[in-house]
CSV table of C-alpha atoms (C1' of nucleotides) in Angstrom, one decimal:
chain,number,residue,atom,x,y,z
A,126,MET,CA,-7.0,-243.3,-181.2
A,127,SER,CA,-10.4,-243.8,-178.4
A,128,GLU,CA,-11.0,-246.2,-176.7
A,129,LEU,CA,-7.2,-246.9,-176.4
A,130,TYR,CA,-6.7,-249.2,-172.8
A,131,ILE,CA,-3.1,-249.6,-171.7
A,132,ARG,CA,-1.8,-252.2,-170.2
A,133,VAL,CA,-1.7,-251.8,-165.7
A,134,ALA,CA,-0.6,-254.6,-163.2
A,135,GLU,CA,0.5,-254.5,-159.5
A,136,ASP,CA,3.4,-256.9,-160.3
A,137,GLU,CA,5.6,-257.9,-163.5
A,138,SER,CA,4.7,-260.6,-162.6
A,139,GLU,CA,1.3,-260.1,-162.3
A,140,GLU,CA,-2.3,-260.2,-164.6
A,141,PRO,CA,-2.2,-257.5,-166.6
A,142,MET,CA,-5.4,-254.8,-166.5
A,143,GLU,CA,-6.2,-252.8,-168.8
A,144,ILE,CA,-7.2,-249.3,-168.0
A,145,PRO,CA,-9.2,-246.3,-170.5
A,146,SER,CA,-6.8,-243.3,-171.4
A,147,GLU,CA,-8.2,-239.8,-172.3
A,148,ASP,CA,-9.1,-238.4,-175.9
A,149,ASP,CA,-5.8,-236.6,-175.8
A,150,GLY,CA,-3.7,-240.3,-174.9
A,151,THR,CA,-3.0,-239.6,-171.4
A,152,VAL,CA,-4.2,-241.0,-168.8
A,153,LEU,CA,-5.7,-240.3,-165.6
A,154,LEU,CA,-3.9,-241.3,-162.4
A,155,SER,CA,-7.6,-241.8,-160.9
A,156,SER,CA,-8.5,-244.1,-164.2
A,157,VAL,CA,-5.8,-246.1,-162.6
A,158,ALA,CA,-6.7,-245.5,-158.5
A,159,ALA,CA,-10.2,-246.9,-159.6
A,160,GLN,CA,-8.8,-250.0,-160.0
A,161,PHE,CA,-5.6,-249.9,-157.9
A,162,PRO,CA,-6.7,-247.9,-154.7
A,163,GLY,CA,-4.2,-246.5,-153.3
A,164,ALA,CA,-1.8,-246.1,-157.0
A,165,CYS,CA,0.2,-242.4,-156.7
A,166,GLY,CA,1.9,-243.5,-160.5
A,167,LEU,CA,2.9,-245.9,-163.0
A,168,ARG,CA,6.8,-247.9,-163.9
A,169,TYR,CA,7.4,-249.4,-167.3
A,170,ARG,CA,10.3,-251.7,-167.5
A,171,ASN,CA,12.8,-249.9,-170.2
A,172,PRO,CA,12.9,-252.6,-173.3
A,173,GLU,CA,17.0,-250.6,-174.1
A,174,SER,CA,18.3,-249.8,-170.1
A,175,GLN,CA,16.3,-253.0,-168.5
A,176,CYS,CA,15.9,-250.8,-166.4
A,177,MET,CA,12.0,-249.4,-164.5
A,178,ARG,CA,10.7,-246.0,-165.6
A,179,GLY,CA,9.0,-244.1,-164.3
A,180,VAL,CA,5.9,-242.9,-166.2
A,181,ARG,CA,5.5,-239.2,-166.2
A,182,LEU,CA,2.5,-237.4,-164.0
A,183,VAL,CA,1.7,-234.1,-164.3
A,184,GLU,CA,-1.6,-233.1,-162.2
A,185,GLY,CA,-3.1,-236.1,-161.4
A,186,VAL,CA,-2.5,-236.4,-165.8
A,187,LEU,CA,-0.1,-239.5,-166.8
A,188,HIS,CA,2.0,-239.2,-170.1
A,189,ALA,CA,3.2,-241.6,-172.5
A,190,PRO,CA,6.3,-242.6,-173.1
A,191,GLU,CA,7.5,-241.2,-175.7
A,192,ASN,CA,4.0,-240.3,-177.0
A,193,ASP,CA,2.8,-243.9,-177.4
A,194,TRP,CA,1.8,-246.6,-174.8
A,195,GLY,CA,2.7,-249.4,-176.6
A,196,SER,CA,2.3,-252.9,-175.8
A,197,LEU,CA,4.0,-252.7,-172.9
A,198,VAL,CA,2.7,-253.5,-169.6
A,199,TYR,CA,2.8,-250.5,-166.6
A,200,VAL,CA,3.4,-251.3,-163.0
A,201,VAL,CA,1.2,-249.4,-159.9
A,202,ASN,CA,3.4,-246.8,-157.6
A,203,TYR,CA,2.4,-247.1,-154.3
A,204,PRO,CA,3.0,-244.2,-151.8
A,205,LYS,CA,6.4,-244.5,-149.9
A,206,ASP,CA,7.4,-248.2,-150.8
A,207,ASN,CA,6.4,-250.1,-154.1
A,208,LYS,CA,6.4,-253.1,-152.3
A,209,ARG,CA,3.4,-252.2,-150.1
A,210,LYS,CA,-0.2,-252.9,-150.4
A,211,MET,CA,-3.1,-251.2,-148.9
A,212,GLU,CA,-3.8,-252.3,-145.8
A,213,GLU,CA,0.1,-251.7,-145.0
A,214,ILE,CA,-0.2,-248.3,-146.5
A,215,ASP,CA,-3.2,-247.1,-144.4
A,216,ALA,CA,-1.2,-248.3,-140.6
A,217,ALA,CA,1.6,-246.8,-141.8
A,218,SER,CA,0.0,-243.3,-142.8
A,219,ALA,CA,-2.5,-243.5,-139.6
A,220,VAL,CA,0.6,-244.2,-137.0
A,221,LYS,CA,3.0,-241.5,-138.7
A,222,VAL,CA,0.6,-238.6,-138.5
A,223,LYS,CA,-0.8,-240.5,-134.9
A,224,ARG,CA,-3.2,-238.0,-133.9
A,225,GLY,CA,-6.5,-238.1,-131.6
A,226,PHE,CA,-5.8,-242.3,-132.5
A,227,GLN,CA,-6.7,-244.7,-130.1
A,228,LYS,CA,-7.1,-241.9,-127.3
A,229,THR,CA,-9.2,-243.0,-124.6
A,230,SER,CA,-11.9,-240.6,-123.3
A,231,ASP,CA,-14.2,-241.0,-120.3
A,232,LEU,CA,-16.7,-244.0,-120.2
A,233,ILE,CA,-20.4,-243.0,-118.5
A,234,VAL,CA,-20.8,-246.2,-115.7
A,235,LEU,CA,-24.1,-247.0,-115.9
A,236,GLY,CA,-26.3,-248.1,-112.3
A,237,LEU,CA,-24.2,-248.0,-109.8
A,238,PRO,CA,-25.1,-249.1,-106.5
A,239,TRP,CA,-25.6,-245.9,-104.2
A,240,LYS,CA,-23.0,-247.0,-101.9
A,241,THR,CA,-20.1,-247.4,-104.4
A,242,SER,CA,-17.3,-244.7,-103.1
A,243,GLU,CA,-14.8,-243.7,-106.2
A,244,GLN,CA,-12.2,-245.8,-104.4
A,245,ASP,CA,-14.5,-248.4,-105.5
A,246,LEU,CA,-14.9,-247.9,-109.2
A,247,LYS,CA,-11.6,-247.5,-108.8
A,248,ASP,CA,-10.0,-250.9,-107.1
A,249,TYR,CA,-12.7,-253.1,-109.3
A,250,PHE,CA,-11.6,-251.6,-113.1
A,251,SER,CA,-7.3,-251.3,-112.5
A,252,THR,CA,-8.3,-255.0,-112.3
A,253,PHE,CA,-9.3,-253.6,-116.3
A,254,GLY,CA,-6.1,-251.7,-116.7
A,255,GLU,CA,-4.6,-248.1,-115.4
A,256,VAL,CA,-7.1,-245.7,-114.2
A,257,ILE,CA,-6.5,-242.9,-114.9
A,258,MET,CA,-9.0,-241.2,-113.4
A,259,VAL,CA,-13.3,-242.1,-112.0
A,260,GLN,CA,-15.8,-240.1,-111.0
A,261,VAL,CA,-18.9,-240.8,-108.8
A,262,LYS,CA,-22.0,-238.1,-109.1
A,263,ARG,CA,-23.5,-236.8,-106.5
A,264,ASP,CA,-26.1,-234.9,-104.7
A,265,ALA,CA,-24.0,-231.6,-104.4
A,266,LYS,CA,-26.2,-230.9,-100.5
A,267,ASN,CA,-26.1,-234.7,-99.1
A,268,GLY,CA,-23.8,-236.1,-100.7
A,269,ASN,CA,-25.5,-238.9,-102.1
A,270,SER,CA,-24.2,-240.7,-105.1
A,271,LYS,CA,-26.9,-240.5,-108.6
A,272,GLY,CA,-26.1,-243.5,-108.9
A,273,PHE,CA,-23.7,-243.4,-112.0
A,274,GLY,CA,-19.9,-242.2,-112.9
A,275,PHE,CA,-17.5,-242.0,-114.8
A,276,VAL,CA,-13.8,-243.2,-115.6
A,277,ARG,CA,-11.4,-243.1,-118.0
A,278,PHE,CA,-8.4,-245.5,-119.0
A,279,THR,CA,-5.2,-245.3,-120.0
A,280,ASP,CA,-5.7,-247.7,-123.0
A,281,TYR,CA,-7.6,-247.8,-125.6
A,282,GLU,CA,-7.9,-251.9,-125.6
A,283,THR,CA,-8.9,-251.6,-122.1
A,284,GLN,CA,-11.7,-249.0,-123.2
A,285,THR,CA,-12.6,-251.1,-125.6
A,286,LYS,CA,-12.9,-253.9,-123.2
A,287,VAL,CA,-14.9,-252.4,-121.0
A,288,ILE,CA,-17.5,-251.3,-123.1
A,289,ALA,CA,-18.1,-254.7,-124.5
A,290,GLN,CA,-19.8,-256.4,-121.9
A,291,ARG,CA,-21.1,-255.8,-118.6
A,292,HIS,CA,-19.8,-254.8,-115.0
A,293,MET,CA,-21.0,-256.4,-111.9
A,294,ILE,CA,-19.7,-253.4,-109.1
A,295,ASP,CA,-21.1,-253.9,-105.8
A,296,GLY,CA,-23.6,-256.4,-106.3
A,297,ARG,CA,-25.2,-254.8,-109.2
A,298,TRP,CA,-24.9,-254.9,-112.8
A,299,CYS,CA,-23.6,-251.9,-114.5
A,300,ASP,CA,-23.4,-250.6,-117.6
A,301,CYS,CA,-20.1,-248.4,-119.4
A,302,LYS,CA,-20.8,-246.5,-122.7
A,303,LEU,CA,-19.5,-244.1,-124.8
A,304,PRO,CA,-21.1,-240.4,-122.8
A,305,ASN,CA,-23.4,-238.8,-125.5
A,306,SER,CA,-22.9,-235.5,-124.4
A,307,ARG,CA,-19.9,-234.7,-125.9
A,308,MET,CA,-20.6,-233.8,-129.8
A,309,CYS,CA,-17.2,-232.6,-130.7
A,310,PRO,CA,-15.0,-234.9,-129.2
A,311,ASP,CA,-11.5,-235.4,-128.4
A,312,GLU,CA,-12.6,-238.6,-129.4
A,313,PRO,CA,-14.3,-240.8,-131.1
A,314,MET,CA,-16.8,-239.3,-134.1
A,315,ARG,CA,-15.1,-242.1,-136.0
A,316,SER,CA,-16.2,-240.4,-139.5
A,317,ARG,CA,-14.2,-241.4,-142.0
A,318,LYS,CA,-15.1,-238.1,-143.7
A,319,ILE,CA,-12.5,-234.5,-143.4
A,320,PHE,CA,-13.6,-230.8,-143.6
A,321,VAL,CA,-10.7,-229.2,-145.2
A,322,GLY,CA,-10.0,-226.0,-144.6
A,323,ARG,CA,-9.2,-222.6,-145.9
A,324,CYS,CA,-8.7,-224.2,-149.9
A,325,THR,CA,-8.4,-221.8,-153.1
A,326,GLU,CA,-11.1,-221.8,-155.6
A,327,ASP,CA,-8.5,-223.5,-157.9
A,328,MET,CA,-8.3,-226.9,-156.6
A,329,THR,CA,-10.3,-229.3,-158.1
A,330,PRO,CA,-12.0,-232.4,-157.0
A,331,ASP,CA,-9.1,-234.1,-158.6
A,332,ASP,CA,-6.6,-232.1,-157.2
A,333,LEU,CA,-7.8,-233.1,-154.0
A,334,ARG,CA,-8.2,-236.9,-154.7
A,335,GLN,CA,-5.0,-236.7,-155.9
A,336,TYR,CA,-3.7,-235.5,-152.8
A,337,PHE,CA,-5.3,-237.5,-150.1
A,338,MET,CA,-4.7,-240.6,-152.2
A,339,GLN,CA,-0.8,-241.1,-150.6
A,340,TYR,CA,-2.4,-241.4,-147.5
A,341,GLY,CA,-5.2,-244.1,-148.0
A,342,GLU,CA,-8.0,-244.3,-150.8
A,343,VAL,CA,-10.6,-241.8,-151.2
A,344,THR,CA,-13.7,-242.8,-151.4
A,345,ASP,CA,-15.8,-239.6,-152.0
A,346,VAL,CA,-14.0,-235.4,-152.9
A,347,PHE,CA,-16.9,-232.9,-152.6
A,348,ILE,CA,-16.4,-229.2,-153.5
A,349,PRO,CA,-19.3,-227.4,-152.2
A,350,LYS,CA,-20.3,-224.7,-154.8
A,351,PRO,CA,-20.6,-221.9,-155.5
A,352,PHE,CA,-17.1,-221.4,-153.4
A,353,ARG,CA,-16.5,-221.2,-150.2
A,354,ALA,CA,-13.6,-222.6,-149.3
A,355,PHE,CA,-13.3,-225.5,-147.6
A,356,ALA,CA,-14.0,-229.1,-148.8
A,357,PHE,CA,-14.9,-232.8,-147.6
A,358,VAL,CA,-12.4,-235.5,-148.1
A,359,THR,CA,-14.3,-238.9,-147.1
A,360,PHE,CA,-11.1,-242.0,-146.7
A,361,ALA,CA,-11.9,-245.7,-146.9
A,362,ASP,CA,-10.4,-246.3,-143.6
A,363,ASP,CA,-11.7,-243.6,-140.6
A,364,GLN,CA,-8.2,-244.3,-139.0
A,365,VAL,CA,-6.6,-242.5,-141.9
A,366,ALA,CA,-9.1,-239.9,-141.7
A,367,GLN,CA,-8.5,-239.7,-138.1
A,368,ALA,CA,-4.9,-239.3,-138.4
A,369,LEU,CA,-4.7,-236.5,-140.5
A,370,CYS,CA,-6.8,-234.7,-138.4
A,371,GLY,CA,-5.4,-231.0,-137.0
A,372,GLU,CA,-3.4,-231.4,-139.9
A,373,ASP,CA,-2.0,-228.2,-141.1
A,374,LEU,CA,-1.0,-229.2,-145.1
A,375,ILE,CA,0.1,-227.9,-148.0
A,376,ILE,CA,-2.2,-228.7,-151.3
A,377,LYS,CA,-1.0,-226.4,-154.1
A,378,GLY,CA,1.6,-224.6,-152.1
A,379,VAL,CA,-1.9,-223.3,-150.2
A,380,SER,CA,-2.0,-224.3,-145.7
A,381,VAL,CA,-5.5,-225.6,-145.7
A,382,HIS,CA,-6.1,-227.3,-142.4
A,383,ILE,CA,-7.7,-230.8,-141.5
A,384,SER,CA,-10.3,-231.2,-138.8
A,385,ASN,CA,-13.1,-233.6,-138.3
A,386,ALA,CA,-16.5,-233.5,-140.7
A,387,GLU,CA,-19.4,-232.7,-138.2
A,388,PRO,CA,-22.2,-234.7,-139.1
A,389,LYS,CA,-24.9,-232.4,-140.8
A,390,HIS,CA,-28.3,-232.1,-140.0
A,391,ASN,CA,-30.4,-230.1,-142.4
A,392,ASN,CA,-31.9,-233.6,-142.9
A,393,ILE,CA,-32.5,-235.6,-139.5
A,394,HIS,CA,-34.3,-239.0,-142.4
A,395,GLN,CA,-30.4,-238.9,-143.3
A,396,LEU,CA,-29.8,-240.0,-139.7
A,397,PHE,CA,-32.7,-241.9,-139.0
A,398,PRO,CA,-35.1,-243.5,-142.1
A,399,ASN,CA,-37.5,-244.4,-141.5
A,400,PHE,CA,-38.1,-243.7,-138.3
A,401,PRO,CA,-41.4,-244.9,-136.6
A,402,GLY,CA,-44.1,-242.1,-136.6
A,403,GLY,CA,-42.9,-240.1,-139.3
A,404,SER,CA,-41.3,-236.7,-139.4
A,405,ALA,CA,-43.1,-234.6,-137.0
A,406,SER,CA,-42.8,-237.3,-133.8
A,407,LEU,CA,-39.0,-237.3,-135.0
A,408,ALA,CA,-38.5,-233.5,-134.9
A,409,ALA,CA,-41.0,-233.2,-131.7
A,410,MET,CA,-38.2,-235.5,-130.4
A,411,PHE,CA,-35.6,-233.5,-131.3
A,412,ASP,CA,-36.5,-230.4,-130.3
A,413,ARG,CA,-36.6,-231.6,-126.9
A,414,SER,CA,-33.1,-233.0,-126.9
A,415,ARG,CA,-30.7,-231.7,-124.9
A,416,TYR,CA,-29.6,-233.6,-127.7
A,417,GLN,CA,-26.6,-230.4,-129.9
A,418,PHE,CA,-25.7,-230.7,-133.0
A,419,PRO,CA,-22.6,-228.0,-134.3
A,420,SER,CA,-23.2,-225.6,-136.7
A,421,SER,CA,-23.3,-227.5,-140.0
A,422,HIS,CA,-21.0,-226.4,-143.0
A,423,VAL,CA,-23.8,-227.9,-145.8
B,186,DG,C1',-34.0,-241.3,-95.4
B,187,DT,C1',-37.4,-242.6,-100.5
B,188,DT,C1',-35.3,-244.2,-106.1
B,189,DG,C1',-33.1,-247.6,-111.4
B,190,DA,C1',-33.4,-245.1,-116.2
B,191,DG,C1',-30.1,-241.9,-117.8
B,192,DC,C1',-25.4,-238.8,-119.4
B,193,DG,C1',-20.9,-235.0,-116.4
B,194,DT,C1',-21.6,-228.5,-110.2
B,195,DT,C1',-16.8,-226.4,-109.5
DNA sequence: GTTGAGCGTT
C-alpha cells in the first residue's frame, strides 16, 4: 500500500502526472496542488456512466472512489471554472475582490524650481493624465517654496508612467517618487503576504492553505507557536494578497480578518543583508532615522 | 533676499 501513486492530469487529453498517496490510501489536495498550483479538487470519468464524477474532498483530503484509485486518470479541478488556468483565476479573483488594488497614492516631486507654483505643477502633470491634487511645500513664514511638492493622479497607469521618467519642470529636472513617509499607507507595500487575524486554535496550516487556494497560489502559511490567534499566508501573486486585505472571511465557521502583513524588523539584516560597515553602523543608521516601523506581530 | 538633497504645519 505504501508508495502508491495516482495519475492526475490537467485535462483528459494531457499526459498524466503521478501524485503520491498517503499511507491510508487518501491523497492530500496539497499534494495535487504542489504539481498543479491552484487546484481545488479532482474529478474523473466514471467508466460506467461516462460522466465526469467528483472525488470526495474532506478537509483537504481526497478519498478514493470505492476505496480504490485504480488506474483511472484524474483531472484537476480549478476554482470557479474548470477550464481556466491560474493566471486567469488570479486576475479574476483580484478584480472580484478588488480593493486597494491599483489605487494611486501621493507622489513626492523633488527638485522643483523655487518659482514653480501649484498651477504650474497641475498644468505640467495634466499632460500625463487626470490630476487629483498638487501641492508645493512652502515656508510658513515667507511663503517660499521648499523646492518639492506632491501630486496625485486618478489612474494608477498614469502614476506608473510618471514615476518611470524624469521631468523637466520650469527648466529643472525633477523626480517623482513614492514617498517613504507612509509606512502603513493606503497603497504600496505590495506585499504577497497577508495577516490573518482572529484565527482559532483548530485552524491548521493545511486548513488555511486549502482555504486560501481558491484565491490564488499559496506559497507559504505560517502559524506562530504557541497559539497567538493569527497567521500569515503568502501568495505567489501580490495582487491576490492585496485584493484580500480588509476582507472578513469565514474559515471553519469563524470570521477571520485579513490585513496587510507588516514587515518584520526583529532582524534588520533580513532587510539589508551585507550592509557595509556591519551591524553597528546599520543599527545606528536606523536609530537616527525618522523612518518608523509599525509594531510587528512576530 | 542665500539653497538643490530630501519626505508632507493646517
